Short mmCIF file of C-alpha atoms in Angstrom, two decimals:
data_model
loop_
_atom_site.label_atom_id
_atom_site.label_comp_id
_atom_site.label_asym_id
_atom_site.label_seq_id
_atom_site.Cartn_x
_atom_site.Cartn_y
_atom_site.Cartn_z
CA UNK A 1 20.67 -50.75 31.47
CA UNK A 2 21.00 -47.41 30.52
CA UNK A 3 24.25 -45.09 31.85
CA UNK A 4 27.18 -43.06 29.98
CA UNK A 5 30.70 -43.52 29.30
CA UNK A 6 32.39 -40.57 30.15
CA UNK A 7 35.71 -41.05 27.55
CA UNK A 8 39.15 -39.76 28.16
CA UNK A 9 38.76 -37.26 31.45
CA UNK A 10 41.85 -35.03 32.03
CA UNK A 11 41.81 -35.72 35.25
CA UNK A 12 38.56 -37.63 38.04
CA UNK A 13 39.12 -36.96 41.52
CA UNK A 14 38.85 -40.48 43.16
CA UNK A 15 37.91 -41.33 46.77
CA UNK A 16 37.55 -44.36 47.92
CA UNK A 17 36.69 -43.49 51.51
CA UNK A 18 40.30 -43.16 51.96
CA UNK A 19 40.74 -38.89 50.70
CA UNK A 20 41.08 -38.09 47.57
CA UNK A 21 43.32 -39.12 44.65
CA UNK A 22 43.43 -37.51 41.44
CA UNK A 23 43.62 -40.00 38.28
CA UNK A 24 44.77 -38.80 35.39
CA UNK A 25 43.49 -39.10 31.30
CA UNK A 26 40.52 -42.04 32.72
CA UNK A 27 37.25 -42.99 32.18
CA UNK A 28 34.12 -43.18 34.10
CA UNK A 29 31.79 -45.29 33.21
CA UNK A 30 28.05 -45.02 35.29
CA UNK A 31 25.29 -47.85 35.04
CA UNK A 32 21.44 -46.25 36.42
CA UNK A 33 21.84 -44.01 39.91
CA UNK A 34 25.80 -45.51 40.04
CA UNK A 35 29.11 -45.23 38.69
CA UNK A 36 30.32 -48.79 37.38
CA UNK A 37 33.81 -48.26 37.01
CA UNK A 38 36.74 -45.52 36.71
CA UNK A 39 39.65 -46.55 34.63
CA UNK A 40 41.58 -46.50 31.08
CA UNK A 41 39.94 -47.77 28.00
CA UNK A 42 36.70 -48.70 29.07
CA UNK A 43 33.48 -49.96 26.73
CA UNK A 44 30.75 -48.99 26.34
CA UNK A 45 27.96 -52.10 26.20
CA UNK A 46 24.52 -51.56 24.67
CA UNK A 47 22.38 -48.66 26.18
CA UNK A 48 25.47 -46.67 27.37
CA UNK A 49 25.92 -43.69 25.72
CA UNK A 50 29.10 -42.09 24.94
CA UNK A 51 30.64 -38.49 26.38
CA UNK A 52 33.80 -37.15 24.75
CA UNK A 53 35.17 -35.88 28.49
CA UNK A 54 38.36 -34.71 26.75
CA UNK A 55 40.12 -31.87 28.48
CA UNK A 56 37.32 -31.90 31.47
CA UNK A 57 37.95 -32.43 35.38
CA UNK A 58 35.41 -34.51 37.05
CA UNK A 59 34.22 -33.68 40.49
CA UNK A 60 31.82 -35.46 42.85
CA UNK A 61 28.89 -33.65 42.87
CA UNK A 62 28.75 -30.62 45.89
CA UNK A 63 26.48 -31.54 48.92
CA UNK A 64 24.49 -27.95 50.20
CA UNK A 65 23.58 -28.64 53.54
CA UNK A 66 21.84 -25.10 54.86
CA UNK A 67 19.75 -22.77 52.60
CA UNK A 68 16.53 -20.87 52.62
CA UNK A 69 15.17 -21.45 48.64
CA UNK A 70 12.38 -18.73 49.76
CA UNK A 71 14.64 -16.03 50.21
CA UNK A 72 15.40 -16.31 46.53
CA UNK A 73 12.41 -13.66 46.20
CA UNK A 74 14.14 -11.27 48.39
CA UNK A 75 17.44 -10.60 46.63
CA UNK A 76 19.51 -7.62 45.56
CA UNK A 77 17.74 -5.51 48.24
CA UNK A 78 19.46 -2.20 49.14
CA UNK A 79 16.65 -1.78 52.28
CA UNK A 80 17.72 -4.77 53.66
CA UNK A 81 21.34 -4.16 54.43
CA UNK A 82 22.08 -5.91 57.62
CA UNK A 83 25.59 -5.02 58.29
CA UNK A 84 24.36 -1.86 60.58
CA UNK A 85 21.76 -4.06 62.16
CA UNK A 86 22.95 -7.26 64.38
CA UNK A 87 21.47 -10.30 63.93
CA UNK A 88 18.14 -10.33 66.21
CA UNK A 89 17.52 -6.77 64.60
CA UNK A 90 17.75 -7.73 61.40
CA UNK A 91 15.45 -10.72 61.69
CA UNK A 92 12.66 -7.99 63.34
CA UNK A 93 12.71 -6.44 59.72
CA UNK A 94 13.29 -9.05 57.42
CA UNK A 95 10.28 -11.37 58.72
CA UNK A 96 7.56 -9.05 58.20
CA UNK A 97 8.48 -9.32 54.40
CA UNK A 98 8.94 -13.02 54.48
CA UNK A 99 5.64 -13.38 55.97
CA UNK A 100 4.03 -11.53 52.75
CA UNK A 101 4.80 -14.70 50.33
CA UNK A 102 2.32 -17.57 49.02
CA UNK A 103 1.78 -20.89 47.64
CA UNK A 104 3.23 -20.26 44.61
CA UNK A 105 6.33 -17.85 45.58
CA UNK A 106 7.69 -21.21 47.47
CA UNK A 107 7.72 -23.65 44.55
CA UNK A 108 9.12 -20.79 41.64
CA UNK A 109 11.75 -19.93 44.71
CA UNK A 110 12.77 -23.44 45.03
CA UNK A 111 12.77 -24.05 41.46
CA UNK A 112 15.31 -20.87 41.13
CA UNK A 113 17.30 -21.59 44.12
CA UNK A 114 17.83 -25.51 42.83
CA UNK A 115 18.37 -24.36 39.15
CA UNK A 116 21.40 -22.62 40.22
CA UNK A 117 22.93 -25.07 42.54
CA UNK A 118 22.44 -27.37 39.72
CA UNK A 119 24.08 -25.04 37.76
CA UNK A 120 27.31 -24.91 39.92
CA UNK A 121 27.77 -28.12 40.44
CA UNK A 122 25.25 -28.95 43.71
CA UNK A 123 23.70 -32.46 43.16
CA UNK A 124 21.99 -32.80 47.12
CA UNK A 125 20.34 -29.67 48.68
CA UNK A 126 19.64 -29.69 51.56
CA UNK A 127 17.23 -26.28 52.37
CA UNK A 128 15.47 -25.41 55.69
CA UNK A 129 12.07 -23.98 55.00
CA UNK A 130 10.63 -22.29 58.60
CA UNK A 131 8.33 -19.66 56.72
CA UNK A 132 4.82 -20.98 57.05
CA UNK A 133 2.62 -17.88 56.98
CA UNK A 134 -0.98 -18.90 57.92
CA UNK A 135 -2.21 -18.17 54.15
CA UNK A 136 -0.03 -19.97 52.37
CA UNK A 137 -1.42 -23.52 53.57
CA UNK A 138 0.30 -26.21 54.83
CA UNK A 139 1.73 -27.62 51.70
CA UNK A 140 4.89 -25.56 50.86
CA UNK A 141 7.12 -28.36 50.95
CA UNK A 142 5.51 -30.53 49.12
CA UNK A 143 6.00 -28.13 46.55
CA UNK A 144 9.07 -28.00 47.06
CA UNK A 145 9.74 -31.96 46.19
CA UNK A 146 7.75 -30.70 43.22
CA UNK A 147 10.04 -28.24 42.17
CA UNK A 148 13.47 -31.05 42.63
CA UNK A 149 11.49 -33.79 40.64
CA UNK A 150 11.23 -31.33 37.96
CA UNK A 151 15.04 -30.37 37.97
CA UNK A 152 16.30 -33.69 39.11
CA UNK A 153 17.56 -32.61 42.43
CA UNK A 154 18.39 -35.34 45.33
CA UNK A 155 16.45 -33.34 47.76
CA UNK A 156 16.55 -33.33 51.74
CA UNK A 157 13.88 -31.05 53.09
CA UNK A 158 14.50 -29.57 56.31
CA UNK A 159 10.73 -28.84 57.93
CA UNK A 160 11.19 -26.06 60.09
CA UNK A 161 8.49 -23.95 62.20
CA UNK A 162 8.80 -21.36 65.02
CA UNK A 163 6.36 -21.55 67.82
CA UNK A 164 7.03 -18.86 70.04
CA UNK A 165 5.16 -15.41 69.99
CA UNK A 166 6.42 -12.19 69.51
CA UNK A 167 5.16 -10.69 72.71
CA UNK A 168 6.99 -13.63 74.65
CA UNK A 169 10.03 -12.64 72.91
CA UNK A 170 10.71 -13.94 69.57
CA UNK A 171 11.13 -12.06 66.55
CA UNK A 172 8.54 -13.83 64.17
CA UNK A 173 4.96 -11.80 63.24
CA UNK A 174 1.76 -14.11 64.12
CA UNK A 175 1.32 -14.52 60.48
CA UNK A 176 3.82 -17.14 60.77
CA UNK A 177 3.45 -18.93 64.00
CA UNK A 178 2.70 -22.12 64.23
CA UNK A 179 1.79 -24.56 67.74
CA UNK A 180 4.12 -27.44 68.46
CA UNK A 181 1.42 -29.57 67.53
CA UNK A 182 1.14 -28.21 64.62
CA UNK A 183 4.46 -28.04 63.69
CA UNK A 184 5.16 -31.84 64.52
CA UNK A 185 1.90 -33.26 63.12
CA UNK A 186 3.48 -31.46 59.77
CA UNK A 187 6.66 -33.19 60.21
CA UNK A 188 5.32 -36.63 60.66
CA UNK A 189 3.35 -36.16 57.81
CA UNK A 190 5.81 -35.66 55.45
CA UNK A 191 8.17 -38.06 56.95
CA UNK A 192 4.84 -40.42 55.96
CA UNK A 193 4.36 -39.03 52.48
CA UNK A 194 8.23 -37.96 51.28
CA UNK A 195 11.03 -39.75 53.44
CA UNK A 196 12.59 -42.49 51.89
CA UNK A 197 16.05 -44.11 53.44
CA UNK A 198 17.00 -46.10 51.15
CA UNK A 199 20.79 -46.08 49.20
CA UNK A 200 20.14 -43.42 45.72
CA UNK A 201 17.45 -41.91 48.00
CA UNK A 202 15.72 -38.98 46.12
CA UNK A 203 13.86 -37.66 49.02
CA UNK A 204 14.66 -37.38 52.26
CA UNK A 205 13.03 -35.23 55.33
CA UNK A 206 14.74 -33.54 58.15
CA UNK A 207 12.94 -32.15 61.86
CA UNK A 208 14.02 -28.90 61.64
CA UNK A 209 12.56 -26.15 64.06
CA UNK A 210 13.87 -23.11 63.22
CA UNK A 211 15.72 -21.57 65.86
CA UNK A 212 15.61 -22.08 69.78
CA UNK A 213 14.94 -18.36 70.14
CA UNK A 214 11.65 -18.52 68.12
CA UNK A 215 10.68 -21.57 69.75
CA UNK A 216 8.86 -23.30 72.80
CA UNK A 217 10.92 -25.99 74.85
CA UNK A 218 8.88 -28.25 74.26
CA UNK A 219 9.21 -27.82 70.21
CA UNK A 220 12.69 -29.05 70.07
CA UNK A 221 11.42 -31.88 72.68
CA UNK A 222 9.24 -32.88 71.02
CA UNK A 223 11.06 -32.59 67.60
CA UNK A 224 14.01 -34.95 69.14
CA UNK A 225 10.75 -37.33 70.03
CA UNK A 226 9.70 -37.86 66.58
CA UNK A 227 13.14 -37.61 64.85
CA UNK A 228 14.43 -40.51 67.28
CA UNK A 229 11.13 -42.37 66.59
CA UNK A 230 11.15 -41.86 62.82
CA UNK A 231 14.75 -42.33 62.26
CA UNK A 232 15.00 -38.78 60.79
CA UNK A 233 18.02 -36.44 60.99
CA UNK A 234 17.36 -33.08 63.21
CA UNK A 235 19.10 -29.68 62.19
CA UNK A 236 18.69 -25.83 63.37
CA UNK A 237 20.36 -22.56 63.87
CA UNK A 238 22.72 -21.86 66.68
CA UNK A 239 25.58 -20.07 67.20
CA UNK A 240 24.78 -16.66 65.21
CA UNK A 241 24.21 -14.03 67.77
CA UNK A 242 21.54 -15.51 70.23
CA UNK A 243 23.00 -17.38 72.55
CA UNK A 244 22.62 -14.55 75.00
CA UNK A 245 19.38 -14.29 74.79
CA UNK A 246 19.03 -18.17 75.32
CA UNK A 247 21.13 -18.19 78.48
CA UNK A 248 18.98 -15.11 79.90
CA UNK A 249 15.75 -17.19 79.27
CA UNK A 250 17.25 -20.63 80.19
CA UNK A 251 20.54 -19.96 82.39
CA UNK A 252 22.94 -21.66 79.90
CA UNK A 253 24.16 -21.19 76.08
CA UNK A 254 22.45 -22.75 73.03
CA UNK A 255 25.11 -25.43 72.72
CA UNK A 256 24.43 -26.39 76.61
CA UNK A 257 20.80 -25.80 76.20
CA UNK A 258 20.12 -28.11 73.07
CA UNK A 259 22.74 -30.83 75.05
CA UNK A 260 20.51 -30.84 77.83
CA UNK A 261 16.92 -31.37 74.94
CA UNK A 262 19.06 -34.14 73.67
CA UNK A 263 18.85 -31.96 70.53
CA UNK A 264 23.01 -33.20 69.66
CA UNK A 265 24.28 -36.51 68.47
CA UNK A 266 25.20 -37.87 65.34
CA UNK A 267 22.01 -37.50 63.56
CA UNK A 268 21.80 -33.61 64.45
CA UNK A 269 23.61 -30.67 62.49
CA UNK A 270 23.73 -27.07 63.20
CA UNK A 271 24.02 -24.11 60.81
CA UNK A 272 26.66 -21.50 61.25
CA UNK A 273 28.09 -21.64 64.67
CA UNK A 274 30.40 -18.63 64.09
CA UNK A 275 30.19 -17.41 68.12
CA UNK A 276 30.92 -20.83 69.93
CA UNK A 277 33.84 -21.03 71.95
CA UNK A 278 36.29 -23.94 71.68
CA UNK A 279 34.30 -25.56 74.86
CA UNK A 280 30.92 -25.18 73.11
CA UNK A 281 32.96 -26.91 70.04
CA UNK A 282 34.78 -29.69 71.90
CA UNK A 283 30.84 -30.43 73.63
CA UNK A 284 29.41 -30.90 69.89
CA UNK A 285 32.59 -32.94 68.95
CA UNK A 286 31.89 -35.25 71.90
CA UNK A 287 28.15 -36.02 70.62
CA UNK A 288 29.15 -36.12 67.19
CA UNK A 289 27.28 -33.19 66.37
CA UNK A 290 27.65 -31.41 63.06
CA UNK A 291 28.02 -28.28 61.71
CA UNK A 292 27.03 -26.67 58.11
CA UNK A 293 29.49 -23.79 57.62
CA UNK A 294 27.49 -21.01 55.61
CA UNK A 295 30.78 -18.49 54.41
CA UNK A 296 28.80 -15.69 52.95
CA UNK A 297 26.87 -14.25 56.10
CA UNK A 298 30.18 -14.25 57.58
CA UNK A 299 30.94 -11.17 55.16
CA UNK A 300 27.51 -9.54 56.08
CA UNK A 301 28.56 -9.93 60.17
CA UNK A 302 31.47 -8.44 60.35
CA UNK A 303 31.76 -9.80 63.73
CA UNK A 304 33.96 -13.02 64.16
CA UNK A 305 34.89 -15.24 60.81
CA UNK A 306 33.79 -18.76 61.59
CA UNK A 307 36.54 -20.77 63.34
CA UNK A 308 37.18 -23.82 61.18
CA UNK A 309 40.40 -24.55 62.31
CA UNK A 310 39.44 -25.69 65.75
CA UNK A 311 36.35 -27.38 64.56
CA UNK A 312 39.05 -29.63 62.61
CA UNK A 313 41.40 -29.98 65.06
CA UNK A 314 38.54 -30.63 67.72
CA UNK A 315 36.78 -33.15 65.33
CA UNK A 316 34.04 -31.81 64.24
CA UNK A 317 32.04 -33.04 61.01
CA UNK A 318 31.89 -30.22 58.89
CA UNK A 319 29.29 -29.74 55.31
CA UNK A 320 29.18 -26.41 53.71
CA UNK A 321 25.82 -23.87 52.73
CA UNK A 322 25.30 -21.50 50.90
CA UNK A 323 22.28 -20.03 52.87
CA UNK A 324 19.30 -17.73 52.16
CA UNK A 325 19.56 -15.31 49.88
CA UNK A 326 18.73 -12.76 52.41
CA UNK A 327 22.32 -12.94 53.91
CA UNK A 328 23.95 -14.42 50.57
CA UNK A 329 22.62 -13.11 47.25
CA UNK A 330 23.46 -16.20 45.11
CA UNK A 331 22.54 -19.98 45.40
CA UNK A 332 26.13 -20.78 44.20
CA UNK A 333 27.92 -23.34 46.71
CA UNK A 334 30.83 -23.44 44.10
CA UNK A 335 31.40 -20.36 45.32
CA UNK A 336 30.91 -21.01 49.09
CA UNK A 337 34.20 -23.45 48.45
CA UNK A 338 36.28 -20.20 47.14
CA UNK A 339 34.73 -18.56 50.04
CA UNK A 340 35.56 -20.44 52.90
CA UNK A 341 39.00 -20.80 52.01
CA UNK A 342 39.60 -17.33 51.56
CA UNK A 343 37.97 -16.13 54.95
CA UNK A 344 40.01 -18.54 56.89
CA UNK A 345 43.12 -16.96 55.19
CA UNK A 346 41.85 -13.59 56.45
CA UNK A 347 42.18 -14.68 59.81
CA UNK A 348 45.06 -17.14 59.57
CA UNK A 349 47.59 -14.93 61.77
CA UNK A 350 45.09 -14.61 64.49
CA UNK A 351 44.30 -18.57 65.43
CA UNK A 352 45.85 -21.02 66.95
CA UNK A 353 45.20 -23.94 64.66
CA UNK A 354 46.03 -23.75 61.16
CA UNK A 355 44.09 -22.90 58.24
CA UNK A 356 43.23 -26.47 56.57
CA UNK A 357 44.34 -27.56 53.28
CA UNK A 358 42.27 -26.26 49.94
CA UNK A 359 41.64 -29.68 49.58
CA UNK A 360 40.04 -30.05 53.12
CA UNK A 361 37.88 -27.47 51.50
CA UNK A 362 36.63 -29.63 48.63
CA UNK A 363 35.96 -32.32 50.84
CA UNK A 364 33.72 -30.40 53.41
CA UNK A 365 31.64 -29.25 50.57
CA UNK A 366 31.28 -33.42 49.51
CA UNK A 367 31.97 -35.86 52.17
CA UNK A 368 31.46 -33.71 54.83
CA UNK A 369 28.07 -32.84 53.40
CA UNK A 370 27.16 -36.42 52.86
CA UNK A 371 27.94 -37.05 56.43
CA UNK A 372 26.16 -34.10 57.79
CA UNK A 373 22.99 -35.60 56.04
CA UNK A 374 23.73 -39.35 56.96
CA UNK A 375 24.17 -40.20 53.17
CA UNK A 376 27.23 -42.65 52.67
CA UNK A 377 26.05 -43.26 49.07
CA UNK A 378 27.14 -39.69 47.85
CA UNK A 379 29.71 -37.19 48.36
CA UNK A 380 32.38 -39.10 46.00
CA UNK A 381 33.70 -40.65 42.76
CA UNK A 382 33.91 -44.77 43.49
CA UNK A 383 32.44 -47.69 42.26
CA UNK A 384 29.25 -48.25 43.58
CA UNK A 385 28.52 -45.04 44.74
CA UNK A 386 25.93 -42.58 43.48
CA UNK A 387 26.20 -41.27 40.06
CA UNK A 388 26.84 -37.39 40.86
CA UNK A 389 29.06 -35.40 39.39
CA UNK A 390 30.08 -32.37 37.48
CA UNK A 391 32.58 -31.33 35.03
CA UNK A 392 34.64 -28.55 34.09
CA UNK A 393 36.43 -27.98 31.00
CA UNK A 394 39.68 -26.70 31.67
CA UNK A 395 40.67 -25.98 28.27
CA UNK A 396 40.40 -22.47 28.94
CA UNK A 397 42.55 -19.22 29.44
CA UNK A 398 41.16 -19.56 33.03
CA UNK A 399 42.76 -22.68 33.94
CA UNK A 400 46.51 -21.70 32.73
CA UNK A 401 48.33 -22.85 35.55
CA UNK A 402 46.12 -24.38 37.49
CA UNK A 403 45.45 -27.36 35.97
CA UNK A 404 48.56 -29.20 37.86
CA UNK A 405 46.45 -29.33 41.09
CA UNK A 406 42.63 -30.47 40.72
CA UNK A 407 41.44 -30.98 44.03
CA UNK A 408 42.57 -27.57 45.08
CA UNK A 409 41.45 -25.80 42.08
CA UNK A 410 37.78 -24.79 43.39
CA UNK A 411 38.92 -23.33 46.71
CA UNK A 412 41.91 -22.13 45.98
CA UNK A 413 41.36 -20.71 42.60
CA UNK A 414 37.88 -20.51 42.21
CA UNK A 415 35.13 -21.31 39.14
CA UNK A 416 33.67 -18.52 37.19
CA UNK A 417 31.26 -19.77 35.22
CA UNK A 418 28.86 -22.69 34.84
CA UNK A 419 30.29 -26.52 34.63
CA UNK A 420 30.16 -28.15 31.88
CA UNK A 421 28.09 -30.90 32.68
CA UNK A 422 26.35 -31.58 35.81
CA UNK A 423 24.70 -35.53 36.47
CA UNK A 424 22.29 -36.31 39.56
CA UNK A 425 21.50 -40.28 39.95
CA UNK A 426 22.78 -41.06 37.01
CA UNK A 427 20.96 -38.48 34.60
CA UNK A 428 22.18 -35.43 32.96
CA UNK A 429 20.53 -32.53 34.17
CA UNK A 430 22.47 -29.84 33.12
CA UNK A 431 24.79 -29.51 30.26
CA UNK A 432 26.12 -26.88 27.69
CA UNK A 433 23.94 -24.29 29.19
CA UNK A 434 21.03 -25.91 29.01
CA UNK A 435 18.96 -28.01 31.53
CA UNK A 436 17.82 -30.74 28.93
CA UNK A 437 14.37 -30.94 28.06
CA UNK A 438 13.17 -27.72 30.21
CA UNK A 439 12.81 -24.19 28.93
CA UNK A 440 15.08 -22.26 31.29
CA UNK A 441 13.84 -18.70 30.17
CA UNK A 442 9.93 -20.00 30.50
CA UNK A 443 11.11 -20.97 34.10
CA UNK A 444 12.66 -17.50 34.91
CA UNK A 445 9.55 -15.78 33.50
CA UNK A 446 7.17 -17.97 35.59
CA UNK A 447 8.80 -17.10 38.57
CA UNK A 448 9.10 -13.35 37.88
CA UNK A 449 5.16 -13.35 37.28
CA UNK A 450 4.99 -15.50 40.44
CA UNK A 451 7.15 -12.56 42.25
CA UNK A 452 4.87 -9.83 40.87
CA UNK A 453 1.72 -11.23 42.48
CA UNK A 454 3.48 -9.99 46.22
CA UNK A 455 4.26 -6.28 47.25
CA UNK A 456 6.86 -5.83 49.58
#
């Protein structure tokens, strides 16, 4: 059996489904897609191969539960600015340019997008690809599990779709409208080909129609339908600016409105939910519903900083995103930790619950993510659990300090730089700048050349 002896950790933070301890100058030991043991003066038997961990910390590995990996192509762009534009306008002028990308612009997206999670620590993505213009075919995410088999990922893929037209309302162009048949028969499909439940699952595929603005009725119907049938996990936007526009179309909010699809329970999620009200929050606690927290657009906004207070105090299961690069420029949930700390901070005089630990922080962007994505096998450091993980060495001027408190150190603090080390089922995937065996730079120049072949 192959695995790796990680010898002589400064400090592994520990959870055996009971919060998180920190255990001090330990080692961890993995065996395949697990982690054998954690503990002081451990062997290493035949096929394990040894890690001098001295002076490193050793995190579980950071669950992303809401991105866009296509947006990657749209970074850094100064016409794009949507803090004078509200939500539903900026979607009217960022779609047309979405709509311009092909076959190959998805899988070099998703290979850049996953390269830096990787990079920072992410060892599950989950990413929500809705962009299916009409020339780009049909298999975009089956690209996609391309792209995380060649970096190693633990991938969840999130098929979205929006099926309602622009002159009935929606903001999407026809070049990427799909029919609810359409959509679904997709779905199933890759549920067929991709979706695999099974504890150290690689692959995994979530029902996930875009948003209920740029959909039919009967798409999220329908979507609950299959999900149910296919024991799938369902996820979509709500709560970022358009719930007025659903309860002009359909006399109630979008938290009411998906309640009444039976698009809520436990094996549903929603992404950002920055403009429910503590009702709308106590109805998703009740079903169990989740919510990915995406800090970043908050910034962009400007409008109302995410209430994560109540959503703790109410409850709530809360996993962290970094989102599309078309709200945040990066692919760096490290970062998102730092983030969401820091914007609840902001606000801390003006709620009524209290800002939750750092360490609350750490956990929503692990456990919390695991549970968002129905994935007890991940999300911590135990015996028996899945081998992922990353490592920082703190034997830097950065760490003077800090180094007291590891479970706060990410949000409170923040990382600068690359870890050390990151591990995904068991393998080694990144480590001393390098992603072993690939050629980063050929990577970055194929999907530059891939970027060139669109105009904007």
């Amino acid at each position: 059996m192959t695995g790796y002896l990680l010898k002589n950790c400064a400090a592994v933070i520990v959870n055996d489904g009971n919060g998180p301890t920190v255990r001090r100058n330990v080692d961890l030991l993995t065996e395949g897609s697990a982690i054998k043991a954690i503990g002081e003066n451990l062997a290493a038997a035949p096929g394990i191969q040894v890690q001098d961990a001295t002076g490193w910390f050793v995190y579980p590995g950071l669950v992303n539960t809401h991105h866009h990996f296509f947006q990657c192509f749209v970074r850094n762009r100064a016409d794009l600015d949507w803090t004078k534009l509200s939500v539903i306008e900026w979607l009217d002028r960022i779609y047309p340019v979405f709509s311009q990308l092909n076959e190959e612009c998805f899988y070099h997206s998703s290979v850049t997008a996953m390269a830096e999670l990787i990079k920072h620590g992410c060892t599950t993505a989950f990413d929500h690809q809705y962009n299916f213009p009409r020339h780009a075919g049909k298999r975009l995410i089956d690209r996609q599990f391309e792209a995380a088999d060649l970096l190693g990922m633990r991938f969840h893929a999130g098929r979205g779709g929006n099926t309602l037209p622009k002159s009935e309302g929606s903001t999407i162009p026809d070049a990427m409208l799909e029919t609810t048949d359409e959509f679904i028969a997709d779905c199933a499909r890759l549920i067929d080909t991709y979706h695999d439940a099974k504890p150290f699952s690689m692959r995994q595929v979530v029902v996930a129609p875009c948003q209920p603005v740029n959909c039919y009725r009967e798409t999220f119907v329908e979507s609950v339908s299959l999900a149910r049938d296919r024991g799938v996990f369902l996820h979509t936007h709500v709560g970022e600016g358009e719930s007025p526009v659903i309860e002009a179309r359909h006399g109630k909010r979008t938290v009411d409105y998906l309640e009444e699809l039976g698009f809520a329970g436990p094996d549903a999620f929603y992404a950002h939910c920055w403009e429910l009200t503590h009702g709308e929050l106590k109805t998703m606690a009740a079903s169990g519903t989740g919510v990915s927290h995406c800090p970043e657009p908050v910034y962009l906004v400007g409008a109302e900083v995410t209430d994560i207070p109540a959503m703790a105090a109410f409850g709530l299961r809360v996993g962290l995103g970094c989102d599309g690069a078309a709200s945040n420029d990066n692919s760096n949930l490290m970062h998102c930790l730092h983030s969401a700390y820091m914007l609840q901070c902001l606000v801390a005089s003006t709620r009524k619950h209290a800002v939750p630990n750092p360490a609350d922080f750490l956990g929503y962007g692990t456990t919390g993510g695991a549970s968002l994505l129905g994935r007890p096998d991940i999300g911590r450091l135990a015996p028996g659990m899945a081998a992922d993980l990353f490592a920082i060495d703190t034997r830097r001027m950065d760490y003077v300090g800090t180094r007291h408190d590891p479970v706060s150190l990410i949000p409170r603090v923040g990382i600068g730089m690359a870890t050390d080390m990151t591990m995904i089922n068991g393998r080694i995937v990144w480590q001393d700048g390098a992603f072993p065996g690939l050629d980063e730079a050929k990577l970055a120049a194929d999907a530059e050349a891939a970027l060139a072949t669109v105009e904007f």
